[in-house]
PDB file of C-alpha atoms and ligand atoms in Angstrom:
ATOM      1  CA  UNK A 151      11.488  38.002 -35.373  1.00 98.00           C
ATOM      2  CA  UNK A 152       7.817  38.982 -35.407  1.00 98.00           C
ATOM      3  CA  UNK A 153       7.107  42.682 -34.928  1.00 98.00           C
ATOM      4  CA  UNK A 154       3.881  43.732 -33.189  1.00 98.00           C
ATOM      5  CA  UNK A 155       2.264  47.088 -33.902  1.00 99.00           C
ATOM      6  CA  UNK A 156      -0.419  48.026 -31.367  1.00 98.00           C
ATOM      7  CA  UNK A 157      -3.102  50.564 -32.255  1.00 98.00           C
ATOM      8  CA  UNK A 158      -5.693  50.086 -29.475  1.00 98.00           C
ATOM      9  CA  UNK A 159      -9.096  48.411 -29.768  1.00 98.00           C
ATOM     10  CA  UNK A 160     -11.078  46.156 -27.481  1.00 98.00           C
ATOM     11  CA  UNK A 161      -8.118  43.790 -27.401  1.00 98.00           C
ATOM     12  CA  UNK A 162      -6.522  46.528 -25.270  1.00 98.00           C
ATOM     13  CA  UNK A 163      -9.787  47.458 -23.537  1.00 98.00           C
ATOM     14  CA  UNK A 164     -10.536  47.636 -19.822  1.00 96.00           C
ATOM     15  CA  UNK A 165     -13.688  48.244 -17.807  1.00 92.00           C
ATOM     16  CA  UNK A 166     -14.536  51.921 -17.557  1.00 90.00           C
ATOM     17  CA  UNK A 167     -14.694  52.759 -13.826  1.00 85.00           C
ATOM     18  CA  UNK A 168     -16.903  55.761 -14.575  1.00 86.00           C
ATOM     19  CA  UNK A 169     -19.612  53.472 -15.992  1.00 85.00           C
ATOM     20  CA  UNK A 170     -19.775  51.270 -12.884  1.00 79.00           C
ATOM     21  CA  UNK A 171     -18.572  48.316 -14.978  1.00 74.00           C
ATOM     22  CA  UNK A 172     -21.389  48.632 -17.537  1.00 85.00           C
ATOM     23  CA  UNK A 173     -19.024  49.683 -20.325  1.00 93.00           C
ATOM     24  CA  UNK A 174     -15.358  49.412 -21.176  1.00 95.00           C
ATOM     25  CA  UNK A 175     -12.861  51.700 -22.819  1.00 96.00           C
ATOM     26  CA  UNK A 176     -10.951  50.438 -25.869  1.00 97.00           C
ATOM     27  CA  UNK A 177      -7.252  51.060 -26.397  1.00 96.00           C
ATOM     28  CA  UNK A 178      -6.251  51.503 -22.753  1.00 97.00           C
ATOM     29  CA  UNK A 179      -3.860  48.637 -21.967  1.00 98.00           C
ATOM     30  CA  UNK A 180      -0.340  49.081 -23.402  1.00 98.00           C
ATOM     31  CA  UNK A 181       1.127  46.460 -25.714  1.00 98.00           C
ATOM     32  CA  UNK A 182       3.696  45.240 -23.149  1.00 98.00           C
ATOM     33  CA  UNK A 183       0.899  44.305 -20.724  1.00 98.00           C
ATOM     34  CA  UNK A 184      -1.041  42.565 -23.514  1.00 98.00           C
ATOM     35  CA  UNK A 185       1.962  40.424 -24.424  1.00 98.00           C
ATOM     36  CA  UNK A 186       2.602  39.495 -20.800  1.00 96.00           C
ATOM     37  CA  UNK A 187      -0.916  37.987 -20.612  1.00 93.00           C
ATOM     38  CA  UNK A 188      -0.405  35.478 -23.464  1.00 97.00           C
ATOM     39  CA  UNK A 189       0.960  32.055 -22.524  1.00 94.00           C
ATOM     40  CA  UNK A 190       3.015  30.515 -25.333  1.00 94.00           C
ATOM     41  CA  UNK A 191       4.402  33.736 -26.769  1.00 97.00           C
ATOM     42  CA  UNK A 192       7.796  33.097 -25.193  1.00 94.00           C
ATOM     43  CA  UNK A 193       8.420  30.564 -27.972  1.00 96.00           C
ATOM     44  CA  UNK A 194       8.718  33.492 -30.407  1.00 98.00           C
ATOM     45  CA  UNK A 195      11.311  36.201 -30.884  1.00 98.00           C
ATOM     46  CA  UNK A 196       9.168  39.352 -30.651  1.00 98.00           C
ATOM     47  CA  UNK A 197       9.497  43.113 -30.796  1.00 98.00           C
ATOM     48  CA  UNK A 198       6.609  45.501 -30.194  1.00 98.00           C
ATOM     49  CA  UNK A 199       5.655  49.146 -30.496  1.00 98.00           C
ATOM     50  CA  UNK A 200       2.584  51.159 -29.591  1.00 98.00           C
ATOM     51  CA  UNK A 201       1.822  53.479 -32.535  1.00 98.00           C
ATOM     52  CA  UNK A 202      -1.765  54.452 -31.621  1.00 98.00           C
ATOM     53  CA  UNK A 203      -4.134  53.784 -28.707  1.00 98.00           C
ATOM     54  CA  UNK A 204      -7.583  54.242 -30.240  1.00 97.00           C
ATOM     55  CA  UNK A 205     -11.064  52.921 -30.204  1.00 98.00           C
ATOM     56  CA  UNK A 206     -11.083  52.087 -33.914  1.00 98.00           C
ATOM     57  CA  UNK A 207     -14.304  54.027 -34.506  1.00 98.00           C
ATOM     58  CA  UNK A 208     -11.901  56.978 -34.237  1.00 98.00           C
ATOM     59  CA  UNK A 209      -9.434  55.632 -36.827  1.00 98.00           C
ATOM     60  CA  UNK A 210      -8.676  58.156 -39.586  1.00 98.00           C
ATOM     61  CA  UNK A 211      -6.818  58.173 -42.905  1.00 98.00           C
ATOM     62  CA  UNK A 212      -3.969  59.860 -41.000  1.00 98.00           C
ATOM     63  CA  UNK A 213      -4.001  56.852 -38.674  1.00 98.00           C
ATOM     64  CA  UNK A 214      -3.743  54.488 -41.665  1.00 98.00           C
ATOM     65  CA  UNK A 215      -0.661  56.387 -42.852  1.00 98.00           C
ATOM     66  CA  UNK A 216       0.886  56.163 -39.364  1.00 98.00           C
ATOM     67  CA  UNK A 217       0.309  52.394 -39.336  1.00 98.00           C
ATOM     68  CA  UNK A 218       1.656  52.058 -42.895  1.00 98.00           C
ATOM     69  CA  UNK A 219       4.840  53.898 -41.906  1.00 98.00           C
ATOM     70  CA  UNK A 220       5.321  51.513 -38.971  1.00 98.00           C
ATOM     71  CA  UNK A 221       4.688  48.476 -41.197  1.00 98.00           C
ATOM     72  CA  UNK A 222       7.167  49.731 -43.792  1.00 98.00           C
ATOM     73  CA  UNK A 223       9.822  50.320 -41.105  1.00 98.00           C
ATOM     74  CA  UNK A 224       9.303  46.837 -39.696  1.00 98.00           C
ATOM     75  CA  UNK A 225       9.289  45.069 -43.076  1.00 98.00           C
ATOM     76  CA  UNK A 226      12.441  46.948 -44.077  1.00 98.00           C
ATOM     77  CA  UNK A 227      14.316  45.440 -41.134  1.00 98.00           C
ATOM     78  CA  UNK A 228      16.056  42.259 -42.324  1.00 98.00           C
ATOM     79  CA  UNK A 229      15.522  40.765 -38.832  1.00 98.00           C
ATOM     80  CA  UNK A 230      11.713  40.960 -39.222  1.00 98.00           C
ATOM     81  CA  UNK A 231      10.021  37.795 -40.511  1.00 98.00           C
ATOM     82  CA  UNK A 232       6.451  39.068 -40.193  1.00 98.00           C
ATOM     83  CA  UNK A 233       4.266  41.805 -38.740  1.00 98.00           C
ATOM     84  CA  UNK A 234       1.213  41.576 -36.473  1.00 99.00           C
ATOM     85  CA  UNK A 235      -1.096  44.558 -36.010  1.00 99.00           C
ATOM     86  CA  UNK A 236      -3.437  44.758 -33.009  1.00 98.00           C
ATOM     87  CA  UNK A 237      -6.518  46.768 -33.967  1.00 98.00           C
ATOM     88  CA  UNK A 238     -10.082  47.495 -32.890  1.00 98.00           C
ATOM     89  CA  UNK A 239     -12.602  45.359 -34.700  1.00 98.00           C
ATOM     90  CA  UNK A 240     -14.986  48.126 -35.789  1.00 98.00           C
ATOM     91  CA  UNK A 241     -12.817  49.431 -38.631  1.00 98.00           C
ATOM     92  CA  UNK A 242     -10.359  46.551 -38.806  1.00 98.00           C
ATOM     93  CA  UNK A 243     -11.506  45.621 -42.317  1.00 98.00           C
ATOM     94  CA  UNK A 244     -10.778  49.164 -43.546  1.00 98.00           C
ATOM     95  CA  UNK A 245      -7.228  49.316 -42.174  1.00 98.00           C
ATOM     96  CA  UNK A 246      -6.599  45.772 -43.412  1.00 98.00           C
ATOM     97  CA  UNK A 247      -7.743  46.671 -46.944  1.00 98.00           C
ATOM     98  CA  UNK A 248      -5.752  49.929 -46.926  1.00 98.00           C
ATOM     99  CA  UNK A 249      -2.646  47.867 -46.108  1.00 98.00           C
ATOM    100  CA  UNK A 250      -3.601  45.221 -48.682  1.00 98.00           C
ATOM    101  CA  UNK A 251      -3.323  47.937 -51.356  1.00 98.00           C
ATOM    102  CA  UNK A 252      -0.215  49.670 -49.989  1.00 98.00           C
ATOM    103  CA  UNK A 253       2.048  46.896 -48.678  1.00 98.00           C
ATOM    104  CA  UNK A 254       3.974  44.837 -51.230  1.00 95.00           C
ATOM    105  CA  UNK A 255       3.981  41.050 -51.086  1.00 92.00           C
ATOM    106  CA  UNK A 256       6.570  39.060 -49.221  1.00 96.00           C
ATOM    107  CA  UNK A 257       6.665  38.904 -45.436  1.00 98.00           C
ATOM    108  CA  UNK A 258       3.332  38.125 -43.737  1.00 98.00           C
ATOM    109  CA  UNK A 259       1.247  41.001 -42.392  1.00 98.00           C
ATOM    110  CA  UNK A 260      -1.526  39.844 -40.043  1.00 98.00           C
ATOM    111  CA  UNK A 261      -4.144  41.853 -38.168  1.00 98.00           C
ATOM    112  CA  UNK A 262      -6.114  40.740 -35.161  1.00 98.00           C
ATOM    113  CA  UNK A 263      -8.319  42.189 -32.446  1.00 98.00           C
ATOM    114  CA  UNK A 264     -10.818  41.007 -29.886  1.00 98.00           C
ATOM    115  CA  UNK A 265     -14.520  41.171 -29.203  1.00 98.00           C
ATOM    116  CA  UNK A 266     -14.046  41.116 -25.424  1.00 97.00           C
ATOM    117  CA  UNK A 267     -11.856  43.525 -23.468  1.00 97.00           C
ATOM    118  CA  UNK A 268      -8.543  42.452 -21.972  1.00 97.00           C
ATOM    119  CA  UNK A 269      -9.916  42.288 -18.416  1.00 96.00           C
ATOM    120  CA  UNK A 270     -12.921  40.107 -19.360  1.00 95.00           C
ATOM    121  CA  UNK A 271     -12.797  36.708 -17.580  1.00 95.00           C
ATOM    122  CA  UNK A 272     -13.062  34.960 -20.976  1.00 96.00           C
ATOM    123  CA  UNK A 273     -11.070  37.489 -23.004  1.00 97.00           C
ATOM    124  CA  UNK A 274     -10.511  36.337 -26.605  1.00 98.00           C
ATOM    125  CA  UNK A 275      -7.577  38.685 -27.209  1.00 98.00           C
ATOM    126  CA  UNK A 276      -4.787  36.425 -25.894  1.00 98.00           C
ATOM    127  CA  UNK A 277      -5.789  33.489 -28.146  1.00 98.00           C
ATOM    128  CA  UNK A 278      -6.213  35.804 -31.137  1.00 98.00           C
ATOM    129  CA  UNK A 279      -2.832  37.420 -30.493  1.00 98.00           C
ATOM    130  CA  UNK A 280      -1.096  34.058 -30.252  1.00 98.00           C
ATOM    131  CA  UNK A 281      -2.828  32.845 -33.427  1.00 98.00           C
ATOM    132  CA  UNK A 282      -1.742  35.997 -35.272  1.00 98.00           C
ATOM    133  CA  UNK A 283       1.895  35.632 -34.178  1.00 98.00           C
ATOM    134  CA  UNK A 284       1.886  31.971 -35.189  1.00 98.00           C
ATOM    135  CA  UNK A 285       0.427  32.862 -38.601  1.00 98.00           C
ATOM    136  CA  UNK A 286       2.915  35.695 -39.160  1.00 98.00           C
ATOM    137  CA  UNK A 287       5.743  33.227 -38.484  1.00 98.00           C
ATOM    138  CA  UNK A 288       4.510  30.680 -41.053  1.00 98.00           C
ATOM    139  CA  UNK A 289       6.400  30.541 -44.367  1.00 97.00           C
ATOM    140  CA  UNK A 290       3.146  29.714 -46.188  1.00 97.00           C
ATOM    141  CA  UNK A 291       1.655  33.036 -45.028  1.00 98.00           C
ATOM    142  CA  UNK A 292       4.169  34.883 -47.236  1.00 98.00           C
ATOM    143  CA  UNK A 293       2.842  36.471 -50.441  1.00 98.00           C
ATOM    144  CA  UNK A 294      -0.781  36.028 -49.401  1.00 97.00           C
ATOM    145  CA  UNK A 295      -1.523  39.718 -48.986  1.00 97.00           C
ATOM    146  CA  UNK A 296      -2.780  41.103 -45.709  1.00 98.00           C
ATOM    147  CA  UNK A 297      -4.442  38.456 -43.529  1.00 98.00           C
ATOM    148  CA  UNK A 298      -6.696  38.729 -40.504  1.00 98.00           C
ATOM    149  CA  UNK A 299      -7.122  36.088 -37.825  1.00 98.00           C
ATOM    150  CA  UNK A 300     -10.111  36.217 -35.491  1.00 98.00           C
ATOM    151  CA  UNK A 301     -11.658  33.440 -33.433  1.00 98.00           C
ATOM    152  CA  UNK A 302      -9.288  30.830 -34.942  1.00 97.00           C
ATOM    153  CA  UNK A 303     -10.349  31.680 -38.527  1.00 98.00           C
ATOM    154  CA  UNK A 304      -7.987  33.206 -41.089  1.00 98.00           C
ATOM    155  CA  UNK A 305      -9.518  35.791 -43.433  1.00 98.00           C
ATOM    156  CA  UNK A 306      -8.216  37.818 -46.365  1.00 98.00           C
ATOM    157  CA  UNK A 307      -8.309  41.604 -46.053  1.00 97.00           C
ATOM    158  CA  UNK A 308     -10.085  41.857 -49.407  1.00 96.00           C
ATOM    159  CA  UNK A 309     -13.056  39.737 -48.347  1.00 96.00           C
ATOM    160  CA  UNK A 310     -13.260  40.317 -44.609  1.00 96.00           C
ATOM    161  CA  UNK A 311     -16.308  41.982 -43.153  1.00 95.00           C
ATOM    162  CA  UNK A 312     -17.454  42.551 -39.592  1.00 97.00           C
ATOM    163  CA  UNK A 313     -20.901  41.088 -40.067  1.00 95.00           C
ATOM    164  CA  UNK A 314     -22.242  41.045 -36.510  1.00 97.00           C
ATOM    165  CA  UNK A 315     -22.245  43.656 -33.755  1.00 97.00           C
ATOM    166  CA  UNK A 316     -21.266  41.184 -31.041  1.00 96.00           C
ATOM    167  CA  UNK A 317     -20.136  37.623 -30.479  1.00 96.00           C
ATOM    168  CA  UNK A 318     -16.802  35.960 -31.049  1.00 97.00           C
ATOM    169  CA  UNK A 319     -17.911  34.996 -34.577  1.00 96.00           C
ATOM    170  CA  UNK A 320     -18.471  38.617 -35.627  1.00 97.00           C
ATOM    171  CA  UNK A 321     -16.296  38.347 -38.747  1.00 97.00           C
ATOM    172  CA  UNK A 322     -17.066  36.743 -42.089  1.00 95.00           C
ATOM    173  CA  UNK A 323     -15.254  36.293 -45.367  1.00 95.00           C
ATOM    174  CA  UNK A 324     -15.862  34.237 -48.447  1.00 86.00           C
ATOM    175  CA  UNK A 325     -12.334  33.551 -49.678  1.00 89.00           C
ATOM    176  CA  UNK A 326      -9.790  30.812 -49.030  1.00 95.00           C
ATOM    177  CA  UNK A 327      -6.677  32.539 -47.641  1.00 97.00           C
ATOM    178  CA  UNK A 328      -4.369  29.767 -48.838  1.00 96.00           C
ATOM    179  CA  UNK A 329      -4.972  30.778 -52.461  1.00 96.00           C
ATOM    180  CA  UNK A 330      -4.934  34.546 -51.775  1.00 95.00           C
ATOM    181  CA  UNK A 331      -2.444  36.829 -53.489  1.00 93.00           C
ATOM    182  CA  UNK A 332      -0.889  40.139 -52.383  1.00 96.00           C
ATOM    183  CA  UNK A 333      -2.051  43.330 -54.072  1.00 96.00           C
ATOM    184  CA  UNK A 334       0.223  46.246 -53.125  1.00 97.00           C
ATOM    185  CA  UNK A 335      -0.709  48.225 -56.223  1.00 97.00           C
ATOM    186  CA  UNK A 336      -0.066  51.446 -54.252  1.00 98.00           C
ATOM    187  CA  UNK A 337       3.116  50.219 -52.558  1.00 98.00           C
ATOM    188  CA  UNK A 338       4.866  53.336 -53.881  1.00 97.00           C
ATOM    189  CA  UNK A 339       2.421  55.671 -52.108  1.00 98.00           C
ATOM    190  CA  UNK A 340       4.336  58.743 -50.972  1.00 97.00           C
ATOM    191  CA  UNK A 341       1.429  60.925 -49.806  1.00 94.00           C
ATOM    192  CA  UNK A 342       1.409  62.433 -46.318  1.00 94.00           C
ATOM    193  CA  UNK A 343      -2.368  62.960 -46.519  1.00 97.00           C
ATOM    194  CA  UNK A 344      -5.186  61.338 -48.469  1.00 98.00           C
ATOM    195  CA  UNK A 345      -7.862  63.196 -50.430  1.00 98.00           C
ATOM    196  CA  UNK A 346     -11.326  63.333 -48.909  1.00 98.00           C
ATOM    197  CA  UNK A 347     -13.780  60.781 -50.278  1.00 98.00           C
ATOM    198  CA  UNK A 348     -17.228  60.483 -48.694  1.00 98.00           C
ATOM    199  CA  UNK A 349     -19.738  57.644 -48.701  1.00 98.00           C
ATOM    200  CA  UNK A 350     -23.354  58.602 -49.330  1.00 98.00           C
ATOM    201  CA  UNK A 351     -26.027  56.041 -48.418  1.00 98.00           C
ATOM    202  CA  UNK A 352     -28.989  55.443 -50.695  1.00 97.00           C
ATOM    203  CA  UNK A 353     -32.316  54.894 -48.933  1.00 98.00           C
ATOM    204  CA  UNK A 354     -35.949  55.805 -49.438  1.00 97.00           C
ATOM    205  CA  UNK A 355     -36.093  59.598 -49.554  1.00 97.00           C
ATOM    206  CA  UNK A 356     -32.312  60.164 -49.258  1.00 97.00           C
ATOM    207  CA  UNK A 357     -31.818  63.934 -49.712  1.00 97.00           C
ATOM    208  CA  UNK A 358     -29.711  65.147 -52.657  1.00 98.00           C
ATOM    209  CA  UNK A 359     -28.495  68.073 -50.548  1.00 98.00           C
ATOM    210  CA  UNK A 360     -25.970  65.756 -48.887  1.00 97.00           C
ATOM    211  CA  UNK A 361     -24.127  65.518 -52.213  1.00 98.00           C
ATOM    212  CA  UNK A 362     -23.741  69.308 -52.485  1.00 98.00           C
ATOM    213  CA  UNK A 363     -22.728  69.474 -48.812  1.00 98.00           C
ATOM    214  CA  UNK A 364     -19.936  66.916 -49.264  1.00 98.00           C
ATOM    215  CA  UNK A 365     -18.638  68.718 -52.348  1.00 98.00           C
ATOM    216  CA  UNK A 366     -18.794  72.089 -50.563  1.00 98.00           C
ATOM    217  CA  UNK A 367     -16.722  70.592 -47.728  1.00 98.00           C
ATOM    218  CA  UNK A 368     -13.990  69.486 -50.134  1.00 98.00           C
ATOM    219  CA  UNK A 369     -14.799  65.910 -51.131  1.00 98.00           C
ATOM    220  CA  UNK A 370     -12.848  64.928 -54.245  1.00 98.00           C
ATOM    221  CA  UNK A 371     -14.715  61.682 -54.601  1.00 98.00           C
ATOM    222  CA  UNK A 372     -18.081  60.228 -53.630  1.00 98.00           C
ATOM    223  CA  UNK A 373     -18.865  56.557 -53.203  1.00 98.00           C
ATOM    224  CA  UNK A 374     -22.606  56.001 -53.494  1.00 98.00           C
ATOM    225  CA  UNK A 375     -23.698  53.112 -51.230  1.00 98.00           C
ATOM    226  CA  UNK A 376     -26.853  52.552 -53.222  1.00 98.00           C
ATOM    227  CA  UNK A 377     -29.834  50.267 -52.992  1.00 97.00           C
ATOM    228  CA  UNK A 378     -30.087  47.081 -55.038  1.00 97.00           C
ATOM    229  CA  UNK A 379     -27.844  46.921 -58.071  1.00 95.00           C
ATOM    230  CA  UNK A 380     -26.468  50.408 -57.425  1.00 96.00           C
ATOM    231  CA  UNK A 381     -29.651  52.284 -58.298  1.00 96.00           C
ATOM    232  CA  UNK A 382     -29.214  56.073 -58.309  1.00 98.00           C
ATOM    233  CA  UNK A 383     -32.273  57.986 -57.024  1.00 97.00           C
ATOM    234  CA  UNK A 384     -33.653  60.242 -59.796  1.00 97.00           C
ATOM    235  CA  UNK A 385     -33.674  63.174 -57.370  1.00 98.00           C
ATOM    236  CA  UNK A 386     -29.886  62.897 -57.022  1.00 98.00           C
ATOM    237  CA  UNK A 387     -29.105  63.424 -60.719  1.00 98.00           C
ATOM    238  CA  UNK A 388     -28.817  67.251 -60.779  1.00 98.00           C
ATOM    239  CA  UNK A 389     -26.529  67.285 -57.696  1.00 98.00           C
ATOM    240  CA  UNK A 390     -24.395  64.462 -59.085  1.00 98.00           C
ATOM    241  CA  UNK A 391     -24.033  66.352 -62.381  1.00 98.00           C
ATOM    242  CA  UNK A 392     -22.994  69.499 -60.476  1.00 98.00           C
ATOM    243  CA  UNK A 393     -20.415  67.408 -58.607  1.00 98.00           C
ATOM    244  CA  UNK A 394     -19.038  65.925 -61.844  1.00 98.00           C
ATOM    245  CA  UNK A 395     -18.748  69.446 -63.329  1.00 98.00           C
ATOM    246  CA  UNK A 396     -16.472  70.296 -60.390  1.00 98.00           C
ATOM    247  CA  UNK A 397     -14.293  67.245 -61.130  1.00 98.00           C
ATOM    248  CA  UNK A 398     -15.577  65.096 -58.269  1.00 98.00           C
ATOM    249  CA  UNK A 399     -15.201  61.382 -59.022  1.00 98.00           C
ATOM    250  CA  UNK A 400     -18.403  59.380 -58.507  1.00 98.00           C
ATOM    251  CA  UNK A 401     -18.362  55.619 -57.842  1.00 98.00           C
ATOM    252  CA  UNK A 402     -21.582  53.598 -57.846  1.00 98.00           C
ATOM    253  CA  UNK A 403     -21.512  50.866 -55.196  1.00 98.00           C
ATOM    254  CA  UNK A 404     -24.232  48.879 -53.494  1.00 98.00           C
ATOM    255  CA  UNK A 405     -25.271  48.347 -49.922  1.00 97.00           C
ATOM    256  CA  UNK A 406     -26.140  44.759 -50.986  1.00 97.00           C
ATOM    257  CA  UNK A 407     -23.711  41.906 -51.622  1.00 94.00           C
ATOM    258  CA  UNK A 408     -22.855  41.177 -55.272  1.00 94.00           C
ATOM    259  CA  UNK A 409     -21.404  43.164 -58.150  1.00 96.00           C
ATOM    260  CA  UNK A 410     -22.498  46.537 -59.523  1.00 97.00           C
ATOM    261  CA  UNK A 411     -22.061  46.132 -63.262  1.00 96.00           C
ATOM    262  CA  UNK A 412     -21.103  49.056 -65.433  1.00 96.00           C
ATOM    263  CA  UNK A 413     -23.941  50.537 -67.544  1.00 96.00           C
ATOM    264  CA  UNK A 414     -26.240  47.708 -66.440  1.00 93.00           C
ATOM    265  CA  UNK A 415     -28.902  49.883 -64.841  1.00 86.00           C
ATOM    266  CA  UNK A 416     -27.448  53.377 -65.057  1.00 95.00           C
ATOM    267  CA  UNK A 417     -25.865  55.510 -67.782  1.00 96.00           C
ATOM    268  CA  UNK A 418     -22.374  55.291 -66.317  1.00 98.00           C
ATOM    269  CA  UNK A 419     -20.643  56.228 -69.570  1.00 98.00           C
ATOM    270  CA  UNK A 420     -22.917  59.207 -70.239  1.00 98.00           C
ATOM    271  CA  UNK A 421     -22.787  60.457 -66.622  1.00 98.00           C
ATOM    272  CA  UNK A 422     -19.060  59.842 -66.175  1.00 98.00           C
ATOM    273  CA  UNK A 423     -19.578  57.509 -63.216  1.00 98.00           C
ATOM    274  CA  UNK A 424     -17.356  54.602 -62.156  1.00 98.00           C
ATOM    275  CA  UNK A 425     -18.572  51.337 -60.633  1.00 98.00           C
ATOM    276  CA  UNK A 426     -17.317  49.471 -57.579  1.00 98.00           C
ATOM    277  CA  UNK A 427     -17.949  45.991 -58.948  1.00 97.00           C
ATOM    278  CA  UNK A 428     -18.156  43.785 -55.828  1.00 96.00           C
ATOM    279  CA  UNK A 429     -16.131  46.061 -53.534  1.00 97.00           C
ATOM    280  CA  UNK A 430     -18.251  47.142 -50.563  1.00 97.00           C
ATOM    281  CA  UNK A 431     -18.547  50.929 -50.168  1.00 98.00           C
ATOM    282  CA  UNK A 432     -15.906  51.396 -47.397  1.00 98.00           C
ATOM    283  CA  UNK A 433     -13.333  49.472 -49.453  1.00 98.00           C
ATOM    284  CA  UNK A 434     -14.282  51.242 -52.700  1.00 98.00           C
ATOM    285  CA  UNK A 435     -13.684  54.494 -50.806  1.00 98.00           C
ATOM    286  CA  UNK A 436     -10.161  53.384 -49.843  1.00 98.00           C
ATOM    287  CA  UNK A 437      -9.354  52.320 -53.422  1.00 98.00           C
ATOM    288  CA  UNK A 438     -10.588  55.694 -54.690  1.00 98.00           C
ATOM    289  CA  UNK A 439      -8.647  57.676 -52.067  1.00 98.00           C
ATOM    290  CA  UNK A 440      -5.454  55.875 -53.049  1.00 98.00           C
ATOM    291  CA  UNK A 441      -6.143  56.284 -56.774  1.00 98.00           C
ATOM    292  CA  UNK A 442      -6.701  60.039 -56.334  1.00 98.00           C
ATOM    293  CA  UNK A 443      -3.617  60.385 -54.109  1.00 98.00           C
ATOM    294  CA  UNK A 444      -1.515  58.548 -56.699  1.00 98.00           C
ATOM    295  CA  UNK A 445      -3.120  60.241 -59.730  1.00 97.00           C
ATOM    296  CA  UNK A 446      -4.023  56.840 -61.133  1.00 97.00           C
ATOM    297  CA  UNK A 447      -7.303  55.447 -62.432  1.00 96.00           C
ATOM    298  CA  UNK A 448      -9.708  53.863 -59.948  1.00 97.00           C
ATOM    299  CA  UNK A 449      -9.747  50.076 -60.168  1.00 94.00           C
ATOM    300  CA  UNK A 450     -12.424  48.168 -58.326  1.00 92.00           C
ATOM    301  CA  UNK A 451     -10.354  45.002 -57.953  1.00 80.00           C
TER     302      UNK A 451
HETATM  303  C1  SIN B 532     -12.804  49.169 -31.509  1.00 63.71           C
HETATM  304  O1  SIN B 532     -13.084  48.938 -32.686  1.00 63.71           O
HETATM  305  O2  SIN B 532     -11.747  49.737 -31.174  1.00 63.71           O
HETATM  306  C2  SIN B 532     -13.755  48.801 -30.430  1.00 63.71           C
HETATM  307  C3  SIN B 532     -14.496  47.567 -30.726  1.00 63.71           C
HETATM  308  C4  SIN B 532     -13.630  46.349 -30.831  1.00 63.71           C
HETATM  309  O3  SIN B 532     -12.404  46.393 -30.906  1.00 63.71           O
HETATM  310  O4  SIN B 532     -14.240  45.255 -30.845  1.00 63.71           O
END
């Protein structure tokens, strides 16, 4: 049996009558109606539950924990062969990476979504949903970590990125899923909340006051989404040192592709900073939140 967990998204979107058809609302159509619109699904033994009904821009760490609990329940059922999660595309890569770190290997876990709402004449959701169910039922999708299928392409959660604002080919990844491995290093996570970690963007003239503001609001970690090779603006140094004195963990990441190498162009050892290696800032944030929640060291990969 394949278990579907619906969380909302454009895949469950419908035209917003209040906008005169100009816009749609994500996360409106319930999972039962989505399944009924997919020819070919009757070949599979399915169960389904609606755990959230969100536009994924409104996903939260609490939402990740709700989804994780549903995934754990499903995987713990001996009748379940695999799990499919229906999710909005905007933060799909974040939820997928959170699950990559918290779900152990074994049964396939596959996320999918859609770029067009369910009532669009050429909706992509039904084909994506069918592809995800087929993938979750494949024995060779076991022990590959969390996978994502969009527009007939299979991606790994670790490498997936929504690279374009629109179009069916909005997602990109660099890795070959057939050689992917599960991670699950936080599979024993028992937290019912995750510590606050904020992402601070580096840009010309970025104000250091944002660092103090995040710390004052309770951030326990900061991921710096810096320019170039993770270059820290000189004007940020006093605020970053104040943050470190309060025990806030600082991770240098880059807004560019490619690795941020420790001590390569900053005094990481002297300042007590960590580096994200090639993890993009939103994924470095998730790894740091889980490390802090589990009282374990941050590992970039
Ligand atoms: C969302 O992320 O929920 C809306 C956008 C989408 O699913 O494509």
